[in-house]
PDB file of C-alpha atoms in Angstrom:
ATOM      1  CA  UNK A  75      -2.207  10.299   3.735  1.00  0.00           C
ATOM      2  CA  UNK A  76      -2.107  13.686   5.366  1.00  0.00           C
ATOM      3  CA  UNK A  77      -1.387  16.941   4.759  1.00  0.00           C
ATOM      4  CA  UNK A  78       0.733  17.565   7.281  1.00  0.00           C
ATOM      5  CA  UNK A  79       3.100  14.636   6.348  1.00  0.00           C
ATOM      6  CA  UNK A  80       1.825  11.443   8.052  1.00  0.00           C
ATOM      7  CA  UNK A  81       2.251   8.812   5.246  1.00  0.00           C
ATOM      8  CA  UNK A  82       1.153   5.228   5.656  1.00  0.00           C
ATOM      9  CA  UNK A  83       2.969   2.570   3.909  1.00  0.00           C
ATOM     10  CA  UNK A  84       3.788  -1.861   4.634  1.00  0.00           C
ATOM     11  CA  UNK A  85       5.475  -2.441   7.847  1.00  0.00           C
ATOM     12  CA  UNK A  86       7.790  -4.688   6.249  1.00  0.00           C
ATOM     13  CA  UNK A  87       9.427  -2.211   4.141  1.00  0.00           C
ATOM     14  CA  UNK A  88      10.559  -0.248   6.652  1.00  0.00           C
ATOM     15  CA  UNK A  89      10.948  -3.080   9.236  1.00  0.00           C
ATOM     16  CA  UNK A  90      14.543  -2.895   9.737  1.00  0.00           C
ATOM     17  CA  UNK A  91      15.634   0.578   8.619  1.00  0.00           C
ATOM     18  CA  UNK A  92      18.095   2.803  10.685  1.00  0.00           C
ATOM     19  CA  UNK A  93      16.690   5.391   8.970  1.00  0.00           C
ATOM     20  CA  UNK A  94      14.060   6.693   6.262  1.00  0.00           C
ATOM     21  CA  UNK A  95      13.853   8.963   3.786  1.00  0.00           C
ATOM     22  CA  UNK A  96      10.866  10.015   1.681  1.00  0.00           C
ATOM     23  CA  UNK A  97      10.684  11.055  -1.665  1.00  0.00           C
ATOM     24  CA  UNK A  98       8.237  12.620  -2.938  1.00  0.00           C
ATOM     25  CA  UNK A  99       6.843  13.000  -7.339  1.00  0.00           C
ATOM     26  CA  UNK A 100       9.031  16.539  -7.494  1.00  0.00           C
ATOM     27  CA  UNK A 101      11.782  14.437  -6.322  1.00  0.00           C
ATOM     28  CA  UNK A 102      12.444  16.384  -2.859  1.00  0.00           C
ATOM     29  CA  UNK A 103      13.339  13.852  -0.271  1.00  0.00           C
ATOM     30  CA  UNK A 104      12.379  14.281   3.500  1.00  0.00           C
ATOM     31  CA  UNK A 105      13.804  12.507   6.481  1.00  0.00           C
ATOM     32  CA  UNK A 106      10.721  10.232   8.518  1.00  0.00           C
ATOM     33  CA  UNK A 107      10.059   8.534  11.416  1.00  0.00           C
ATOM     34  CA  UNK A 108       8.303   6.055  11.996  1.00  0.00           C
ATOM     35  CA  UNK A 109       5.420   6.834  14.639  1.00  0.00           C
ATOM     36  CA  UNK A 110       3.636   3.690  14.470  1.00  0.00           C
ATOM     37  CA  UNK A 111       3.012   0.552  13.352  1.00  0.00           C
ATOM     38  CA  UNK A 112       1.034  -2.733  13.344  1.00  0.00           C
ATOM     39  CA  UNK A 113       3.061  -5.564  12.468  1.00  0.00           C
ATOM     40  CA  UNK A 114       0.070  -8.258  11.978  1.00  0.00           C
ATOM     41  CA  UNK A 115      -1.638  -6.008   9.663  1.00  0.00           C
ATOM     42  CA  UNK A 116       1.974  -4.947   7.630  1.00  0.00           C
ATOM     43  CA  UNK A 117       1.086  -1.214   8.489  1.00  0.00           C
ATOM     44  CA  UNK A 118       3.114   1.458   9.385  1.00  0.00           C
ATOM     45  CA  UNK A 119       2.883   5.043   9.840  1.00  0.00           C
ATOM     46  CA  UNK A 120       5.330   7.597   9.174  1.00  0.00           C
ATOM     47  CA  UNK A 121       5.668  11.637   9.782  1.00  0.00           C
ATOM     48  CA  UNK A 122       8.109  13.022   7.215  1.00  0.00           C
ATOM     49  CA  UNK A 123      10.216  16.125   8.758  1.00  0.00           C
ATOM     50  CA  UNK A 124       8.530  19.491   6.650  1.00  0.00           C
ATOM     51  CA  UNK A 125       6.291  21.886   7.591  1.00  0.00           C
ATOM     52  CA  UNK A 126       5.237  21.679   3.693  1.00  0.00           C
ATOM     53  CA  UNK A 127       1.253  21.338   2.897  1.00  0.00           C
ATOM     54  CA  UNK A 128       1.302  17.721   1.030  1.00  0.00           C
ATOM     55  CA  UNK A 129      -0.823  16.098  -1.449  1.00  0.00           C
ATOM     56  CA  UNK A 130      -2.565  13.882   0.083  1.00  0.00           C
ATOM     57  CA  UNK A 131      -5.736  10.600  -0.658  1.00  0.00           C
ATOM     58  CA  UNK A 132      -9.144   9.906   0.534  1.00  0.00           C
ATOM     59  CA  UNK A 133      -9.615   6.476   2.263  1.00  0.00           C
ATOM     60  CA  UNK A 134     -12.652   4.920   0.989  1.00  0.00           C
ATOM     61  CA  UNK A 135     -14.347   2.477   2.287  1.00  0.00           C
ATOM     62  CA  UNK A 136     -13.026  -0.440   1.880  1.00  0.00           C
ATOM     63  CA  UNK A 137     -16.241  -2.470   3.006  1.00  0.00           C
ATOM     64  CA  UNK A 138     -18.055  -1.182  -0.200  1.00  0.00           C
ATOM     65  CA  UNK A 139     -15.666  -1.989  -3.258  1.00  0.00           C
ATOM     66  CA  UNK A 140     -16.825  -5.122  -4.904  1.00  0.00           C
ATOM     67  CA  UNK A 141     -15.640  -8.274  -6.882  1.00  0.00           C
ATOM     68  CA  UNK A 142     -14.948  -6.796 -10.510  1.00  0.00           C
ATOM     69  CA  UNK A 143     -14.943  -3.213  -9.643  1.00  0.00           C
ATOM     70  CA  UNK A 144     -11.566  -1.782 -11.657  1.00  0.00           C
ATOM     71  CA  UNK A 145      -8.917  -0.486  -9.715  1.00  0.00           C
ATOM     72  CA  UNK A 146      -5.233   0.793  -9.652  1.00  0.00           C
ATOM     73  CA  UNK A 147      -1.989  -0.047  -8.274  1.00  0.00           C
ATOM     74  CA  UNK A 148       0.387   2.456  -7.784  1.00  0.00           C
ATOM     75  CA  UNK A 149       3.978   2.166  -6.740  1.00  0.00           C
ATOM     76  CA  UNK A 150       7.710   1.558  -7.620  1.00  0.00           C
ATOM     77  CA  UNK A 151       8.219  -1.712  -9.014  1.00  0.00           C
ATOM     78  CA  UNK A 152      12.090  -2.486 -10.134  1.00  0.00           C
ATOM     79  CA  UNK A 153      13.091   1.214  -9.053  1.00  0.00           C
ATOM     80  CA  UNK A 154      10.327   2.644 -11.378  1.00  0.00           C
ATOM     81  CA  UNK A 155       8.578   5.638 -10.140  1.00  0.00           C
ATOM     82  CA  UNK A 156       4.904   6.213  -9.626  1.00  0.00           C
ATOM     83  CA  UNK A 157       4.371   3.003 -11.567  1.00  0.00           C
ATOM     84  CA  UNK A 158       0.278   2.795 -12.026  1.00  0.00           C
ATOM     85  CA  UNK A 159      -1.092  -0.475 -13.438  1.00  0.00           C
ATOM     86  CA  UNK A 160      -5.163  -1.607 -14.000  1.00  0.00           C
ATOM     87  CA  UNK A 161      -6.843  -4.232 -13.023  1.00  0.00           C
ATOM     88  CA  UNK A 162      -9.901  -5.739 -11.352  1.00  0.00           C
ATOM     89  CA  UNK A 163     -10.649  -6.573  -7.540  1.00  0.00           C
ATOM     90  CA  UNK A 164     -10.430 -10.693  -7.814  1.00  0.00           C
ATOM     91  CA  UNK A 165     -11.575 -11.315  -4.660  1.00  0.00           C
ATOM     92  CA  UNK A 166     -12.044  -9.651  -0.674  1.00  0.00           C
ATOM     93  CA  UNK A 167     -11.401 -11.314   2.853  1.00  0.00           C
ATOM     94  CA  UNK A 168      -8.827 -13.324   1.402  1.00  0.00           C
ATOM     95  CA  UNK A 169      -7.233 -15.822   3.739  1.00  0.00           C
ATOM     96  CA  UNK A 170      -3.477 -15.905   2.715  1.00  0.00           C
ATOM     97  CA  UNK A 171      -2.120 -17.576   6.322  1.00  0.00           C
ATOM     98  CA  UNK A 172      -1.090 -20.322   4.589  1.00  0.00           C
ATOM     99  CA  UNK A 173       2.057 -18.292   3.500  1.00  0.00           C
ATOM    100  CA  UNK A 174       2.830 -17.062   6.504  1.00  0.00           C
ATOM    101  CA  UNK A 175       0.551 -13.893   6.490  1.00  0.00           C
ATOM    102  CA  UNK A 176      -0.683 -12.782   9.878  1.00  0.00           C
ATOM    103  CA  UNK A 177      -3.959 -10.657   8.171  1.00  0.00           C
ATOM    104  CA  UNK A 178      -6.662 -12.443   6.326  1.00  0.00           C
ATOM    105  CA  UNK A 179      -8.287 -10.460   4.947  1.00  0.00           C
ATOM    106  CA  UNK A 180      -6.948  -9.147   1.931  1.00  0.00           C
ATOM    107  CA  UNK A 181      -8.400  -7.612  -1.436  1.00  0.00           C
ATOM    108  CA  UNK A 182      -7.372  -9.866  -4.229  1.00  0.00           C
ATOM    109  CA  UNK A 183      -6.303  -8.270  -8.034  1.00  0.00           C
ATOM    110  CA  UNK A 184      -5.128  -8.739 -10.494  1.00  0.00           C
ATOM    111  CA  UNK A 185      -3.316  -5.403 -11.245  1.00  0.00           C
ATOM    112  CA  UNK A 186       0.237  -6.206 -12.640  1.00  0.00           C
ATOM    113  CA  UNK A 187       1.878  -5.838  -8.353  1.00  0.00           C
ATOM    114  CA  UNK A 188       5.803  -6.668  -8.219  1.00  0.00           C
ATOM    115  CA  UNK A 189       9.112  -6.282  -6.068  1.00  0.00           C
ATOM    116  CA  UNK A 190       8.437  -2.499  -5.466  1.00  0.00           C
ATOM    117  CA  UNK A 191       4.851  -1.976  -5.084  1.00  0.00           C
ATOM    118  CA  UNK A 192       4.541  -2.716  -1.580  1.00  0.00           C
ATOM    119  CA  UNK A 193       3.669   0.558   0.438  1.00  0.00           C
ATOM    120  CA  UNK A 194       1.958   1.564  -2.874  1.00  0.00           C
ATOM    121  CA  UNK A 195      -1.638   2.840  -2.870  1.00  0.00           C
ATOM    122  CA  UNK A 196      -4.989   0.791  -4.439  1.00  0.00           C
ATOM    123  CA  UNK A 197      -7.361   3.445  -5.574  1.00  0.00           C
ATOM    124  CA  UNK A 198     -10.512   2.716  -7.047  1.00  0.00           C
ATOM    125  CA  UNK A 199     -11.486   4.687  -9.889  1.00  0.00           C
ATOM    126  CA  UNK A 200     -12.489   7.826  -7.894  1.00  0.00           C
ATOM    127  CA  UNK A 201      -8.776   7.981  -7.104  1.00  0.00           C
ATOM    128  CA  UNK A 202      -9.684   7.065  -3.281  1.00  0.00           C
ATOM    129  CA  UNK A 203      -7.654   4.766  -1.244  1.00  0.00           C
ATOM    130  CA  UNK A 204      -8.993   1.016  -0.999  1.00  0.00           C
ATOM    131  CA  UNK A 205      -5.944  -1.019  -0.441  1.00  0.00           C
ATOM    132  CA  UNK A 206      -2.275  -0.707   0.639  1.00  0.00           C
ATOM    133  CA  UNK A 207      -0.748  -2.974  -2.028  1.00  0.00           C
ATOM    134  CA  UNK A 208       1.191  -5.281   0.202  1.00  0.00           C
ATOM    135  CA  UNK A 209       2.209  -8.732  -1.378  1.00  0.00           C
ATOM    136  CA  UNK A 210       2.698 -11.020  -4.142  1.00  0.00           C
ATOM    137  CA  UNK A 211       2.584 -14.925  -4.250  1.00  0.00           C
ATOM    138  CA  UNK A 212       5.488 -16.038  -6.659  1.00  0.00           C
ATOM    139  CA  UNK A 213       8.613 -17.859  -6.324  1.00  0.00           C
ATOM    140  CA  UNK A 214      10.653 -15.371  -8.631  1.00  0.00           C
ATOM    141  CA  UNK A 215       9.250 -12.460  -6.753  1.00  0.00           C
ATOM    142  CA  UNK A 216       7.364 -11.061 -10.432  1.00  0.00           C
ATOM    143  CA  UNK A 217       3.941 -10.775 -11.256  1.00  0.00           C
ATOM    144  CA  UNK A 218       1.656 -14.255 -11.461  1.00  0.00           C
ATOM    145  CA  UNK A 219      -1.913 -12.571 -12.579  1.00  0.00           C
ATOM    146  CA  UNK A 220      -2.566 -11.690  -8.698  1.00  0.00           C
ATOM    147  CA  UNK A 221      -1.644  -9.620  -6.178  1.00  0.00           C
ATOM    148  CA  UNK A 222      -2.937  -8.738  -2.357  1.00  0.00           C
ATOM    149  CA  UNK A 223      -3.650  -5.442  -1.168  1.00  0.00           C
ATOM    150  CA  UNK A 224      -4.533  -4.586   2.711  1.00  0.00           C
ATOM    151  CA  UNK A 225      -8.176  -3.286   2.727  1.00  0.00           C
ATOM    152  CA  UNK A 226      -8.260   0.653   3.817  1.00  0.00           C
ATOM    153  CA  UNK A 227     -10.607  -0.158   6.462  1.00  0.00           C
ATOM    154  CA  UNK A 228      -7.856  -2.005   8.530  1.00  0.00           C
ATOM    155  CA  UNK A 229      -5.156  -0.051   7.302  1.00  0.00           C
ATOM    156  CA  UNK A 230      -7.630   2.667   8.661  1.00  0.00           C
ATOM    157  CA  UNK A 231      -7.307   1.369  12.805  1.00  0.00           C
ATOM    158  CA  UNK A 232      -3.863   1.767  12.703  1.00  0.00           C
ATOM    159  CA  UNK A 233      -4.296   5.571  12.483  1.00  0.00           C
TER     160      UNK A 233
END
């Protein structure tokens, strides 16, 4: 997210954690804290402990992608790292309150998303952020042909 460390990632996956520990593609891990959060939106913010110069991606803006535009989900599905799988934005301002989801208004795809992915990054094909791939609606936990990302834009206020 930043390049000096601020990483944003669900709520939910660090909801909980006594501690947590980043690890990054060279497979260096860095201790984090978590410095803020939104727990409607499933957003959290993290500063990992380094006075390293990180990668980082562009948020886009999420207003502007549109219903077919291709996209890819990035992430760590089943323990496998930096996971990146294509799809297709389905749908936007999806209403998912119905399963218990305080946000509604996700960006629907159907990028292969499972157990894993959440935290993970939506890029369109520029490689800029779109999404913060966030949940699944299955009742094994796998892949259905869908998944729900939160749009930049909101992931964007939490900042």
């Amino acid at each position: 997210m930043s390049r000096d460390g601020f990483i944003i990632t669900n709520y939910h996956v660090i909801d909980n954690a006594s501690s947590i520990e980043v690890t990054t593609n060279d497979n260096k891990s860095f201790s984090a804290e978590l410095v803020g959060y939104d727990e409607n939106s499933d957003i959290a913010i993290l500063k990992v402990d380094s006075k390293r110069n990180f990668p980082y991606i562009i948020f886009a803006d999420s207003d502007q992608t549109k219903i077919g535009e291709w996209v890819l989900a990035v992430g760590n599905p089943f323990n496998l790292t930096s996971t990146v799988t294509a799809g297709i934005i389905s749908a936007k301002s999806r209403d998912l309150s119905d399963f218990d989801s305080k946000n509604q208004s996700f960006i629907q795809t159907d990028a292969a998303v499972n157990s894993g992915n959440s935290g993970g990054a939506l890029v369109n094909i520029n490689g800029d952020l779109i999404g913060i791939n966030t949940a699944i609606q299955s009742n094994n936990a796998g892949f259905i042909g869908y998944s729900f990302a939160v749009p930049s834009n909101i992931a964007r206020k939490i900042l």
